[in-house]
Amino acid sequence: MVIQHTGEAVAQPVAEFDDLTIEYPAEDGEPLAESDFQLIPLTYAVAAIRAHYADREDIYVGGNMLLYYRMNLPQFSVAPDVFMVAGARGNHRRRSWFTWREGAASAFVMEIASDTTWRHDGAGKRAIYAEIGVTEYWRFDPTGEYFSPALIGEQLVDGVYQPIEVTEDTDGILRGHSDTLGLDICVLPDLELRLYDHVEEEWLLNYDEERDARQAAELQTQAERDARRTAEERIRELEALLRAQDGSSS
């Protein structure tokens, strides 16, 4: 058969069994992200999608993890910046993803452009994702330096990627809908990546917003606790006053 690897066709025999003696590295030696421009949207997307599907055991969300897609051929791997697998065998932690062992490949992939990766994201990686059946492939340019618009979405149709409509609304927000995630993928005018839930009509929170919301909830809980304690003390005072009045009148 012919296998795609970094854009080159290489003839390889079909493996008949999973050789468990073969070592598959859990790291490729590449940094998690080249700069904050890549790191911030990567960590936001992974954390937000994980939180969104936290109650789904059959959905796995990962980031910058080696995905092996050819049994017994560890040289055939790809590391998506953000990916989601539907039909996963549990959402427990993993070191790497093996498509033949898991029984599923990614349904959703996003690559975040950098100076050294954006060309390969649009060519070699795109071909690999089509080959292994990634349903949706999204590319995001956090700097606006590599492609325009800064958000590109594609859906696999009969083995070929077709564009997903991305529009700009009246607020200058780029918006494309991911059927796979059930979320809108958005890019704000300042090139911040955000995810929007139409069902709940709310943005998926980033770390700072989640922290602020948690602190606000804690303050609200404390305020309610203090108010309840004050009310209980007032009731005790009134009860004591009534008992004193009853005693003096008898």
Coordinates of N, CA and C in Angstrom, one line a residue:
M1 N 0.8 -1.2 0.0 CA 0.0 0.0 0.0 C 0.9 1.2 0.0
V2 N 0.3 2.4 -0.3 CA 1.0 3.6 -0.3 C 0.6 4.5 0.9
I3 N 1.6 4.9 1.7 CA 1.4 5.6 2.9 C 1.9 7.0 2.8
Q4 N 1.2 8.0 3.3 CA 1.7 9.4 3.3 C 2.5 9.7 4.5
H5 N 3.7 10.2 4.3 CA 4.5 10.6 5.4 C 5.3 11.8 5.0
T6 N 5.0 12.9 5.7 CA 5.6 14.3 5.5 C 5.5 14.6 4.0
G7 N 4.4 14.2 3.4 CA 4.1 14.6 2.0 C 4.7 13.8 1.0
E8 N 5.4 12.7 1.3 CA 6.0 11.8 0.3 C 5.3 10.4 0.4
A9 N 5.1 9.8 -0.8 CA 4.5 8.5 -0.9 C 5.6 7.5 -0.7
V10 N 5.4 6.5 0.2 CA 6.4 5.5 0.5 C 5.7 4.2 0.5
A11 N 6.2 3.2 -0.2 CA 5.6 1.9 -0.3 C 5.9 1.1 1.0
Q12 N 4.9 0.6 1.7 CA 5.1 -0.2 2.9 C 4.3 -1.4 2.9
P13 N 4.7 -2.5 3.5 CA 3.9 -3.7 3.6 C 2.8 -3.5 4.6
V14 N 1.7 -4.2 4.5 CA 0.6 -4.1 5.4 C 1.0 -5.0 6.7
A15 N 0.9 -4.4 7.8 CA 1.2 -5.1 9.1 C 0.0 -6.0 9.4
E16 N 0.3 -7.2 9.9 CA -0.7 -8.2 10.2 C -1.0 -8.3 11.7
F17 N -0.1 -7.8 12.5 CA -0.4 -7.9 13.9 C 0.4 -6.7 14.6
D18 N -0.1 -6.4 15.8 CA 0.5 -5.3 16.5 C 1.7 -5.8 17.3
D19 N 2.9 -5.4 16.9 CA 4.1 -5.8 17.5 C 4.3 -4.9 18.8
L20 N 4.1 -5.5 20.0 CA 4.1 -4.7 21.2 C 5.6 -4.5 21.7
T21 N 6.6 -5.1 21.0 CA 8.0 -4.8 21.3 C 8.5 -3.5 20.7
I22 N 7.8 -3.0 19.8 CA 8.2 -1.7 19.1 C 8.0 -0.6 20.1
E23 N 9.0 0.3 20.1 CA 8.9 1.5 21.0 C 8.4 2.7 20.2
Y24 N 7.4 3.4 20.8 CA 6.8 4.6 20.2 C 7.2 5.8 21.1
P25 N 8.1 6.7 20.7 CA 8.4 7.8 21.6 C 7.2 8.6 21.9
A26 N 7.1 9.1 23.2 CA 6.0 9.9 23.6 C 6.3 11.4 23.3
E27 N 7.5 11.7 22.9 CA 7.8 13.1 22.6 C 8.6 13.1 21.3
D28 N 8.4 14.3 20.6 CA 9.1 14.4 19.3 C 10.3 15.4 19.3
G29 N 10.6 15.9 20.6 CA 11.7 16.8 20.7 C 11.4 18.3 20.4
E30 N 10.1 18.5 19.9 CA 9.7 19.9 19.6 C 9.1 20.6 20.8
P31 N 9.2 21.9 20.9 CA 8.6 22.6 22.0 C 7.1 22.6 22.0
L32 N 6.5 22.7 23.1 CA 5.0 22.8 23.2 C 4.5 23.9 22.3
A33 N 5.1 25.0 22.3 CA 4.7 26.1 21.5 C 5.9 27.1 21.3
E34 N 5.9 27.8 20.1 CA 7.1 28.6 19.9 C 7.0 29.9 20.7
S35 N 5.8 30.4 21.0 CA 5.7 31.6 21.8 C 4.3 31.7 22.4
D36 N 4.1 32.8 23.1 CA 2.7 33.0 23.7 C 1.6 33.0 22.7
F37 N 2.0 33.5 21.5 CA 1.0 33.6 20.4 C 0.4 32.2 20.1
Q38 N 1.2 31.1 20.3 CA 0.7 29.8 20.0 C 0.2 29.1 21.3
L39 N 1.0 29.4 22.4 CA 0.7 28.7 23.7 C -0.7 29.1 24.3
I40 N -1.0 30.3 24.3 CA -2.3 30.8 24.9 C -3.5 30.2 24.2
P41 N -3.6 30.3 22.9 CA -4.8 29.7 22.3 C -4.8 28.2 22.4
L42 N -3.6 27.5 22.3 CA -3.6 26.1 22.5 C -4.1 25.6 23.8
T43 N -3.6 26.2 24.9 CA -4.0 25.8 26.2 C -5.5 26.1 26.5
Y44 N -5.9 27.3 25.9 CA -7.3 27.7 26.1 C -8.2 26.7 25.4
A45 N -7.9 26.3 24.2 CA -8.8 25.4 23.4 C -8.9 24.1 24.0
V46 N -7.7 23.5 24.4 CA -7.8 22.2 25.0 C -8.6 22.2 26.3
A47 N -8.3 23.2 27.2 CA -9.0 23.2 28.5 C -10.5 23.5 28.3
A48 N -10.8 24.4 27.4 CA -12.2 24.7 27.3 C -13.0 23.6 26.7
I49 N -12.5 22.9 25.7 CA -13.2 21.8 25.1 C -13.3 20.6 26.1
R50 N -12.2 20.4 26.8 CA -12.3 19.3 27.8 C -13.4 19.6 28.9
A51 N -13.4 20.9 29.3 CA -14.4 21.2 30.3 C -15.8 21.1 29.7
H52 N -16.0 21.4 28.5 CA -17.3 21.4 27.8 C -17.8 19.9 27.7
Y53 N -16.9 19.0 27.6 CA -17.3 17.6 27.4 C -16.8 16.7 28.7
A54 N -16.7 17.4 29.8 CA -16.2 16.7 31.0 C -17.0 15.5 31.4
D55 N -18.3 15.5 31.1 CA -19.2 14.4 31.5 C -19.3 13.3 30.4
R56 N -18.5 13.4 29.4 CA -18.6 12.4 28.3 C -17.3 11.5 28.3
E57 N -17.5 10.3 28.7 CA -16.4 9.3 28.8 C -15.9 8.9 27.4
D58 N -16.8 9.1 26.4 CA -16.4 8.6 25.0 C -15.8 9.7 24.2
I59 N -15.5 10.9 24.8 CA -14.8 12.0 24.1 C -13.5 12.3 24.8
Y60 N -12.4 12.3 23.9 CA -11.1 12.6 24.4 C -10.6 13.8 23.8
V61 N -10.0 14.7 24.5 CA -9.4 16.0 24.0 C -8.0 16.0 24.4
G62 N -7.1 16.3 23.4 CA -5.7 16.3 23.7 C -5.0 17.5 23.0
G63 N -3.8 17.7 23.3 CA -3.1 18.8 22.7 C -1.6 18.5 22.6
N64 N -1.0 18.7 21.4 CA 0.4 18.6 21.1 C 0.9 17.2 21.5
M65 N 0.1 16.2 21.3 CA 0.4 14.8 21.6 C 0.7 14.0 20.3
L66 N 1.6 13.1 20.4 CA 2.0 12.3 19.2 C 0.8 11.4 18.9
L67 N 0.3 11.4 17.7 CA -0.7 10.5 17.2 C -0.1 9.6 16.1
Y68 N 0.0 8.3 16.5 CA 0.5 7.3 15.6 C -0.6 6.7 14.7
Y69 N -0.4 6.7 13.4 CA -1.5 6.2 12.6 C -1.1 5.1 11.6
R70 N 0.1 4.4 11.9 CA 0.5 3.2 11.1 C 1.0 2.2 12.0
M71 N 0.3 1.1 12.2 CA 0.7 0.0 13.1 C 2.1 -0.5 12.7
N72 N 3.0 -0.6 13.8 CA 4.3 -1.1 13.7 C 5.3 -0.2 12.9
L73 N 4.8 1.0 12.6 CA 5.7 2.0 11.9 C 5.7 3.3 12.7
P74 N 6.6 3.4 13.7 CA 6.6 4.5 14.6 C 7.1 5.8 13.9
Q75 N 7.7 5.7 12.7 CA 8.1 6.9 12.0 C 6.9 7.7 11.4
F76 N 5.7 7.1 11.4 CA 4.5 7.7 10.9 C 3.7 8.2 12.0
S77 N 4.0 9.5 12.4 CA 3.2 10.1 13.4 C 3.0 11.6 13.1
V78 N 2.1 12.2 13.8 CA 1.8 13.6 13.6 C 1.3 14.1 15.0
A79 N 1.6 15.4 15.3 CA 1.3 16.0 16.6 C 0.4 17.2 16.5
P80 N -1.0 16.9 16.5 CA -1.9 18.1 16.3 C -1.8 19.0 17.5
D81 N -1.9 20.3 17.3 CA -1.9 21.2 18.4 C -3.1 21.0 19.3
V82 N -4.3 20.8 18.7 CA -5.5 20.6 19.5 C -6.3 19.5 18.7
F83 N -6.8 18.5 19.4 CA -7.6 17.5 18.7 C -8.7 16.9 19.7
M84 N -9.7 16.4 19.1 CA -10.8 15.8 19.8 C -11.2 14.5 19.1
V85 N -11.4 13.4 19.9 CA -11.8 12.1 19.4 C -13.1 11.8 19.9
A86 N -14.1 11.5 19.0 CA -15.4 11.0 19.4 C -15.4 9.5 19.3
G87 N -16.0 8.8 20.3 CA -16.0 7.4 20.3 C -14.7 6.8 20.9
A88 N -14.1 7.6 21.8 CA -12.9 7.1 22.5 C -13.2 6.1 23.5
R89 N -12.2 5.3 23.8 CA -12.3 4.3 24.9 C -11.9 4.9 26.2
G90 N -12.7 5.8 26.7 CA -12.4 6.5 27.9 C -11.7 7.8 27.7
N91 N -11.8 8.7 28.7 CA -11.1 10.0 28.6 C -10.0 10.1 29.6
H92 N -9.4 8.9 29.9 CA -8.3 8.9 30.8 C -7.0 9.5 30.2
R93 N -6.0 9.8 31.0 CA -4.8 10.4 30.5 C -4.0 9.4 29.6
R94 N -3.4 9.9 28.6 CA -2.6 9.1 27.7 C -1.2 9.8 27.4
R95 N -0.2 9.0 27.0 CA 1.1 9.6 26.6 C 1.1 9.8 25.1
S96 N 0.4 8.9 24.4 CA 0.3 9.1 22.9 C -1.0 8.5 22.5
W97 N -1.3 8.7 21.2 CA -2.6 8.1 20.6 C -2.2 7.2 19.5
F98 N -2.8 6.0 19.6 CA -2.6 5.0 18.5 C -3.9 4.7 17.9
T99 N -4.1 5.0 16.6 CA -5.4 4.9 16.0 C -5.8 3.4 16.0
W100 N -5.0 2.5 15.7 CA -5.4 1.1 15.6 C -5.7 0.5 16.9
R101 N -5.1 0.9 18.0 CA -5.4 0.4 19.3 C -6.7 1.1 19.9
E102 N -6.9 2.3 19.6 CA -8.0 3.1 20.1 C -9.3 2.8 19.3
G103 N -9.1 2.4 18.1 CA -10.3 2.2 17.2 C -10.9 3.4 16.7
A104 N -10.2 4.6 16.8 CA -10.7 5.8 16.3 C -9.6 6.8 16.1
A105 N -9.7 7.7 15.1 CA -8.8 8.8 14.9 C -9.5 10.1 15.3
S106 N -8.8 11.2 15.1 CA -9.4 12.4 15.6 C -10.6 12.8 14.7
A107 N -11.6 13.3 15.3 CA -12.8 13.9 14.5 C -12.5 15.4 14.3
F108 N -11.7 16.0 15.1 CA -11.5 17.5 15.0 C -10.0 17.7 15.3
V109 N -9.4 18.5 14.5 CA -8.0 19.0 14.7 C -7.9 20.5 14.4
M110 N -7.2 21.2 15.3 CA -6.8 22.6 15.0 C -5.3 22.7 15.1
E111 N -4.8 23.4 14.1 CA -3.3 23.7 14.1 C -3.3 25.3 14.3
I112 N -2.3 25.7 15.1 CA -2.1 27.1 15.4 C -0.8 27.5 14.7
A113 N -0.9 28.4 13.8 CA 0.2 28.8 12.9 C 1.3 29.4 13.6
S114 N 2.5 29.1 13.2 CA 3.7 29.8 13.6 C 4.6 29.9 12.4
D115 N 5.7 30.6 12.6 CA 6.6 30.9 11.5 C 7.2 29.6 10.9
T116 N 7.4 28.6 11.7 CA 8.0 27.3 11.2 C 7.0 26.2 10.9
T117 N 5.7 26.4 11.2 CA 4.8 25.3 11.0 C 3.7 25.6 9.9
W118 N 3.4 26.9 9.7 CA 2.1 27.2 8.9 C 2.1 26.6 7.5
R119 N 3.2 26.5 6.9 CA 3.3 26.0 5.5 C 3.0 24.5 5.6
H120 N 3.6 23.8 6.5 CA 3.4 22.3 6.6 C 2.0 22.0 7.1
D121 N 1.4 22.9 7.9 CA 0.0 22.7 8.3 C -0.9 22.7 7.2
G122 N -0.7 23.5 6.1 CA -1.5 23.6 5.0 C -1.3 22.7 3.9
A123 N -0.2 21.8 4.0 CA 0.2 20.9 3.0 C 0.3 19.5 3.5
G124 N 1.5 19.2 4.1 CA 1.8 17.8 4.6 C 0.9 17.3 5.6
K125 N 0.6 18.2 6.7 CA -0.3 17.7 7.7 C -1.7 17.6 7.2
R126 N -2.1 18.5 6.4 CA -3.4 18.4 5.8 C -3.7 17.1 5.1
A127 N -2.7 16.7 4.3 CA -2.8 15.4 3.6 C -2.9 14.2 4.6
I128 N -2.1 14.3 5.6 CA -2.1 13.2 6.6 C -3.5 13.2 7.3
Y129 N -4.0 14.3 7.7 CA -5.3 14.3 8.3 C -6.4 13.8 7.4
A130 N -6.3 14.1 6.2 CA -7.3 13.6 5.2 C -7.2 12.1 5.1
E131 N -6.0 11.6 5.1 CA -5.7 10.2 5.0 C -6.3 9.4 6.1
I132 N -6.1 9.9 7.4 CA -6.6 9.2 8.5 C -8.0 9.5 8.9
G133 N -8.6 10.3 8.1 CA -10.1 10.6 8.3 C -10.5 11.6 9.3
V134 N -9.7 12.6 9.5 CA -10.1 13.7 10.4 C -11.2 14.4 9.8
T135 N -12.4 14.5 10.5 CA -13.6 15.0 9.9 C -13.5 16.5 9.7
E136 N -13.0 17.2 10.7 CA -12.8 18.7 10.6 C -11.4 19.1 10.8
Y137 N -10.9 20.0 10.0 CA -9.5 20.5 10.1 C -9.6 22.0 10.1
W138 N -9.1 22.6 11.2 CA -9.1 24.0 11.4 C -7.7 24.6 11.5
R139 N -7.5 25.7 10.9 CA -6.2 26.4 11.1 C -6.4 27.8 11.6
F140 N -5.7 28.2 12.6 CA -5.8 29.6 13.2 C -4.5 30.3 13.1
D141 N -4.5 31.5 12.7 CA -3.3 32.3 12.6 C -3.4 33.4 13.8
P142 N -2.7 33.2 14.9 CA -2.8 34.1 16.0 C -2.1 35.5 15.8
T143 N -1.4 35.6 14.7 CA -0.7 36.9 14.5 C -1.2 37.6 13.3
G144 N -2.0 37.0 12.4 CA -2.5 37.6 11.2 C -1.4 37.8 10.2
E145 N -0.2 37.1 10.3 CA 0.9 37.3 9.5 C 1.0 36.2 8.4
Y146 N 0.3 35.1 8.5 CA 0.5 33.9 7.6 C -0.6 33.7 6.6
F147 N -1.8 33.9 7.0 CA -2.9 33.8 6.0 C -4.1 34.6 6.4
S148 N -5.0 34.9 5.5 CA -6.1 35.7 5.7 C -7.3 35.1 5.0
P149 N -8.5 35.0 5.7 CA -8.7 35.4 7.1 C -7.9 34.5 8.1
A150 N -7.9 34.9 9.3 CA -7.0 34.3 10.3 C -7.6 32.9 10.8
L151 N -8.7 32.5 10.2 CA -9.4 31.3 10.6 C -9.8 30.6 9.4
I152 N -9.4 29.3 9.2 CA -9.8 28.5 8.1 C -10.3 27.2 8.6
G153 N -11.5 26.8 8.1 CA -12.1 25.5 8.5 C -12.4 24.7 7.3
E154 N -12.2 23.4 7.4 CA -12.5 22.5 6.3 C -13.1 21.2 6.9
Q155 N -14.0 20.6 6.0 CA -14.7 19.4 6.4 C -14.4 18.3 5.4
L156 N -14.1 17.1 5.8 CA -13.7 16.0 4.9 C -15.0 15.5 4.3
V157 N -15.0 15.5 3.0 CA -16.2 15.0 2.2 C -15.6 14.1 1.1
D158 N -16.0 12.8 1.2 CA -15.5 11.8 0.3 C -14.0 11.8 0.1
G159 N -13.3 12.0 1.2 CA -11.8 11.9 1.2 C -11.2 13.2 0.8
V160 N -11.9 14.3 0.6 CA -11.4 15.6 0.1 C -11.9 16.7 1.1
Y161 N -11.0 17.6 1.5 CA -11.4 18.7 2.3 C -12.1 19.7 1.5
Q162 N -13.3 20.1 2.1 CA -14.1 21.2 1.5 C -14.2 22.3 2.5
P163 N -14.3 23.6 2.1 CA -14.2 24.7 3.0 C -15.5 24.8 3.9
I164 N -15.3 25.1 5.1 CA -16.4 25.5 6.1 C -16.5 27.0 6.0
E165 N -17.8 27.5 5.9 CA -18.0 28.9 5.9 C -17.5 29.6 7.1
V166 N -16.7 30.6 6.9 CA -16.3 31.5 8.0 C -16.7 32.9 7.7
T167 N -17.4 33.6 8.5 CA -18.0 34.9 8.2 C -17.5 35.9 9.3
E168 N -17.5 37.2 9.0 CA -17.2 38.2 9.9 C -18.5 39.0 10.3
D169 N -18.8 39.0 11.6 CA -20.0 39.7 12.0 C -19.8 41.2 12.1
T170 N -20.9 41.8 12.6 CA -20.9 43.3 12.7 C -19.9 43.8 13.7
D171 N -19.5 42.9 14.7 CA -18.6 43.3 15.7 C -17.1 43.0 15.3
G172 N -16.9 42.6 14.0 CA -15.6 42.2 13.5 C -15.1 40.9 14.0
I173 N -16.0 40.0 14.5 CA -15.6 38.7 15.0 C -15.7 37.7 13.8
L174 N -14.6 37.0 13.5 CA -14.6 35.9 12.6 C -15.3 34.7 13.3
R175 N -16.2 34.0 12.6 CA -17.0 33.0 13.2 C -17.3 31.8 12.2
G176 N -16.9 30.6 12.6 CA -17.2 29.5 11.8 C -17.8 28.4 12.8
H177 N -18.7 27.6 12.3 CA -19.4 26.6 13.2 C -18.8 25.2 13.0
S178 N -18.4 24.6 14.1 CA -17.9 23.2 14.1 C -19.0 22.3 14.4
D179 N -19.5 21.5 13.4 CA -20.5 20.5 13.7 C -20.0 19.5 14.6
T180 N -18.7 19.2 14.5 CA -18.1 18.1 15.3 C -18.1 18.5 16.8
L181 N -17.7 19.7 17.1 CA -17.7 20.2 18.5 C -19.1 20.6 19.0
G182 N -19.9 21.1 18.0 CA -21.2 21.7 18.4 C -21.0 23.1 19.0
L183 N -19.9 23.7 18.5 CA -19.5 25.0 19.0 C -19.1 25.9 17.8
D184 N -19.2 27.3 18.1 CA -18.7 28.2 17.1 C -17.2 28.4 17.5
I185 N -16.4 28.4 16.4 CA -15.0 28.8 16.6 C -14.8 30.2 16.1
C186 N -14.4 31.1 17.0 CA -14.4 32.5 16.8 C -13.0 33.1 17.0
V187 N -12.7 34.2 16.2 CA -11.5 35.0 16.4 C -11.9 36.4 16.6
L188 N -11.6 37.0 17.7 CA -12.0 38.3 18.0 C -11.1 39.3 17.2
P189 N -11.5 40.6 17.1 CA -10.8 41.6 16.4 C -9.3 41.7 16.8
D190 N -9.0 41.4 18.1 CA -7.6 41.4 18.5 C -6.9 40.1 18.3
L191 N -7.5 39.2 17.5 CA -7.0 37.9 17.1 C -6.9 36.9 18.3
E192 N -7.8 37.1 19.3 CA -7.9 36.1 20.4 C -8.9 35.0 19.9
L193 N -8.5 33.8 20.1 CA -9.3 32.6 19.8 C -10.3 32.4 20.9
R194 N -11.6 32.2 20.6 CA -12.6 32.0 21.6 C -13.6 30.9 21.0
L195 N -14.3 30.2 21.9 CA -15.3 29.2 21.5 C -16.6 29.6 22.1
Y196 N -17.7 29.5 21.3 CA -19.0 29.9 21.8 C -20.0 28.8 21.7
D197 N -20.8 28.6 22.8 CA -21.8 27.6 22.9 C -23.2 28.2 22.6
H198 N -23.8 27.9 21.4 CA -25.1 28.5 21.0 C -26.2 28.0 21.9
V199 N -26.1 26.7 22.4 CA -27.2 26.2 23.2 C -27.3 26.9 24.5
E200 N -26.2 27.2 25.2 CA -26.2 27.9 26.4 C -26.1 29.4 26.2
E201 N -25.8 29.8 25.0 CA -25.6 31.2 24.7 C -24.6 31.9 25.5
E202 N -23.4 31.2 25.5 CA -22.3 31.8 26.4 C -20.9 31.4 25.8
W203 N -19.9 32.2 26.1 CA -18.6 31.9 25.7 C -18.0 30.9 26.6
L204 N -17.2 30.0 26.1 CA -16.4 29.0 26.9 C -15.3 29.8 27.6
L205 N -15.2 29.8 28.9 CA -14.4 30.6 29.7 C -12.9 30.3 29.4
N206 N -12.1 31.3 29.5 CA -10.6 31.1 29.5 C -10.2 31.0 31.0
Y207 N -8.9 30.8 31.2 CA -8.4 30.6 32.6 C -8.7 31.8 33.5
D208 N -8.5 33.0 33.0 CA -8.7 34.2 33.8 C -10.2 34.3 34.2
E209 N -11.0 34.1 33.2 CA -12.5 34.2 33.4 C -13.0 33.2 34.3
E210 N -12.5 31.9 34.2 CA -12.9 30.9 35.1 C -12.4 31.1 36.5
R211 N -11.2 31.6 36.7 CA -10.7 32.0 38.0 C -11.6 33.1 38.6
D212 N -11.9 34.1 37.8 CA -12.7 35.2 38.3 C -14.1 34.7 38.7
A213 N -14.7 33.8 37.8 CA -16.0 33.3 38.1 C -16.0 32.5 39.4
R214 N -14.9 31.7 39.6 CA -14.8 30.9 40.8 C -14.7 31.7 42.0
Q215 N -13.9 32.8 41.9 CA -13.7 33.7 43.1 C -15.0 34.4 43.4
A216 N -15.7 34.8 42.3 CA -17.0 35.5 42.5 C -18.0 34.6 43.2
A217 N -18.0 33.3 42.8 CA -18.9 32.3 43.4 C -18.6 32.1 44.8
E218 N -17.3 32.0 45.1 CA -16.8 31.8 46.5 C -17.2 33.0 47.4
L219 N -17.1 34.2 46.8 CA -17.5 35.4 47.6 C -19.0 35.4 47.8
Q220 N -19.8 35.0 46.8 CA -21.2 35.0 46.9 C -21.6 34.0 48.0
T221 N -20.9 32.8 47.9 CA -21.2 31.8 48.9 C -20.9 32.3 50.3
Q222 N -19.8 32.9 50.5 CA -19.4 33.5 51.8 C -20.4 34.5 52.3
A223 N -20.8 35.4 51.3 CA -21.8 36.5 51.7 C -23.1 35.8 52.1
E224 N -23.5 34.8 51.4 CA -24.8 34.1 51.8 C -24.6 33.4 53.2
R225 N -23.4 32.9 53.4 CA -23.2 32.2 54.7 C -23.2 33.3 55.9
D226 N -22.5 34.4 55.6 CA -22.5 35.5 56.6 C -23.9 36.0 56.9
A227 N -24.7 36.2 55.8 CA -26.1 36.7 56.0 C -26.9 35.7 56.8
R228 N -26.7 34.4 56.5 CA -27.5 33.4 57.2 C -27.1 33.4 58.7
R229 N -25.8 33.5 59.0 CA -25.3 33.5 60.3 C -25.8 34.8 61.1
T230 N -25.8 35.9 60.4 CA -26.4 37.1 61.0 C -27.8 37.0 61.3
A231 N -28.6 36.4 60.4 CA -30.0 36.2 60.6 C -30.3 35.2 61.8
E232 N -29.5 34.1 61.9 CA -29.6 33.2 62.9 C -29.3 33.8 64.3
E233 N -28.3 34.7 64.3 CA -27.9 35.4 65.6 C -29.0 36.3 66.0
R234 N -29.6 37.0 65.0 CA -30.7 37.9 65.3 C -31.9 37.2 65.8
I235 N -32.2 36.0 65.3 CA -33.3 35.2 65.8 C -33.1 34.8 67.2
R236 N -31.8 34.3 67.5 CA -31.5 33.9 68.9 C -31.7 35.1 69.8
E237 N -31.3 36.3 69.4 CA -31.4 37.5 70.2 C -32.9 37.8 70.5
L238 N -33.7 37.7 69.5 CA -35.1 37.9 69.6 C -35.8 36.9 70.6
E239 N -35.4 35.6 70.4 CA -35.9 34.6 71.2 C -35.5 34.8 72.7
A240 N -34.3 35.2 72.9 CA -33.8 35.5 74.3 C -34.6 36.7 74.9
L241 N -34.8 37.7 74.0 CA -35.6 38.9 74.5 C -37.0 38.5 74.9
L242 N -37.6 37.6 74.1 CA -39.0 37.2 74.4 C -39.0 36.4 75.7
R243 N -38.0 35.5 75.9 CA -38.0 34.7 77.1 C -37.8 35.6 78.3
A244 N -37.0 36.7 78.1 CA -36.8 37.6 79.2 C -38.1 38.3 79.6
Q245 N -38.8 38.7 78.5 CA -40.1 39.4 78.7 C -41.1 38.5 79.4
D246 N -41.2 37.3 79.0 CA -42.1 36.3 79.6 C -41.8 36.1 81.1
G247 N -40.5 36.1 81.4 CA -40.1 35.9 82.8 C -40.4 37.0 83.6
S248 N -40.3 38.2 83.1 CA -40.5 39.4 83.9 C -42.0 39.7 84.1
S249 N -42.8 39.1 83.2 CA -44.3 39.3 83.4 C -45.0 38.3 84.2
S250 N -44.3 37.2 84.6 CA -44.9 36.2 85.4 C -44.7 36.4 86.8

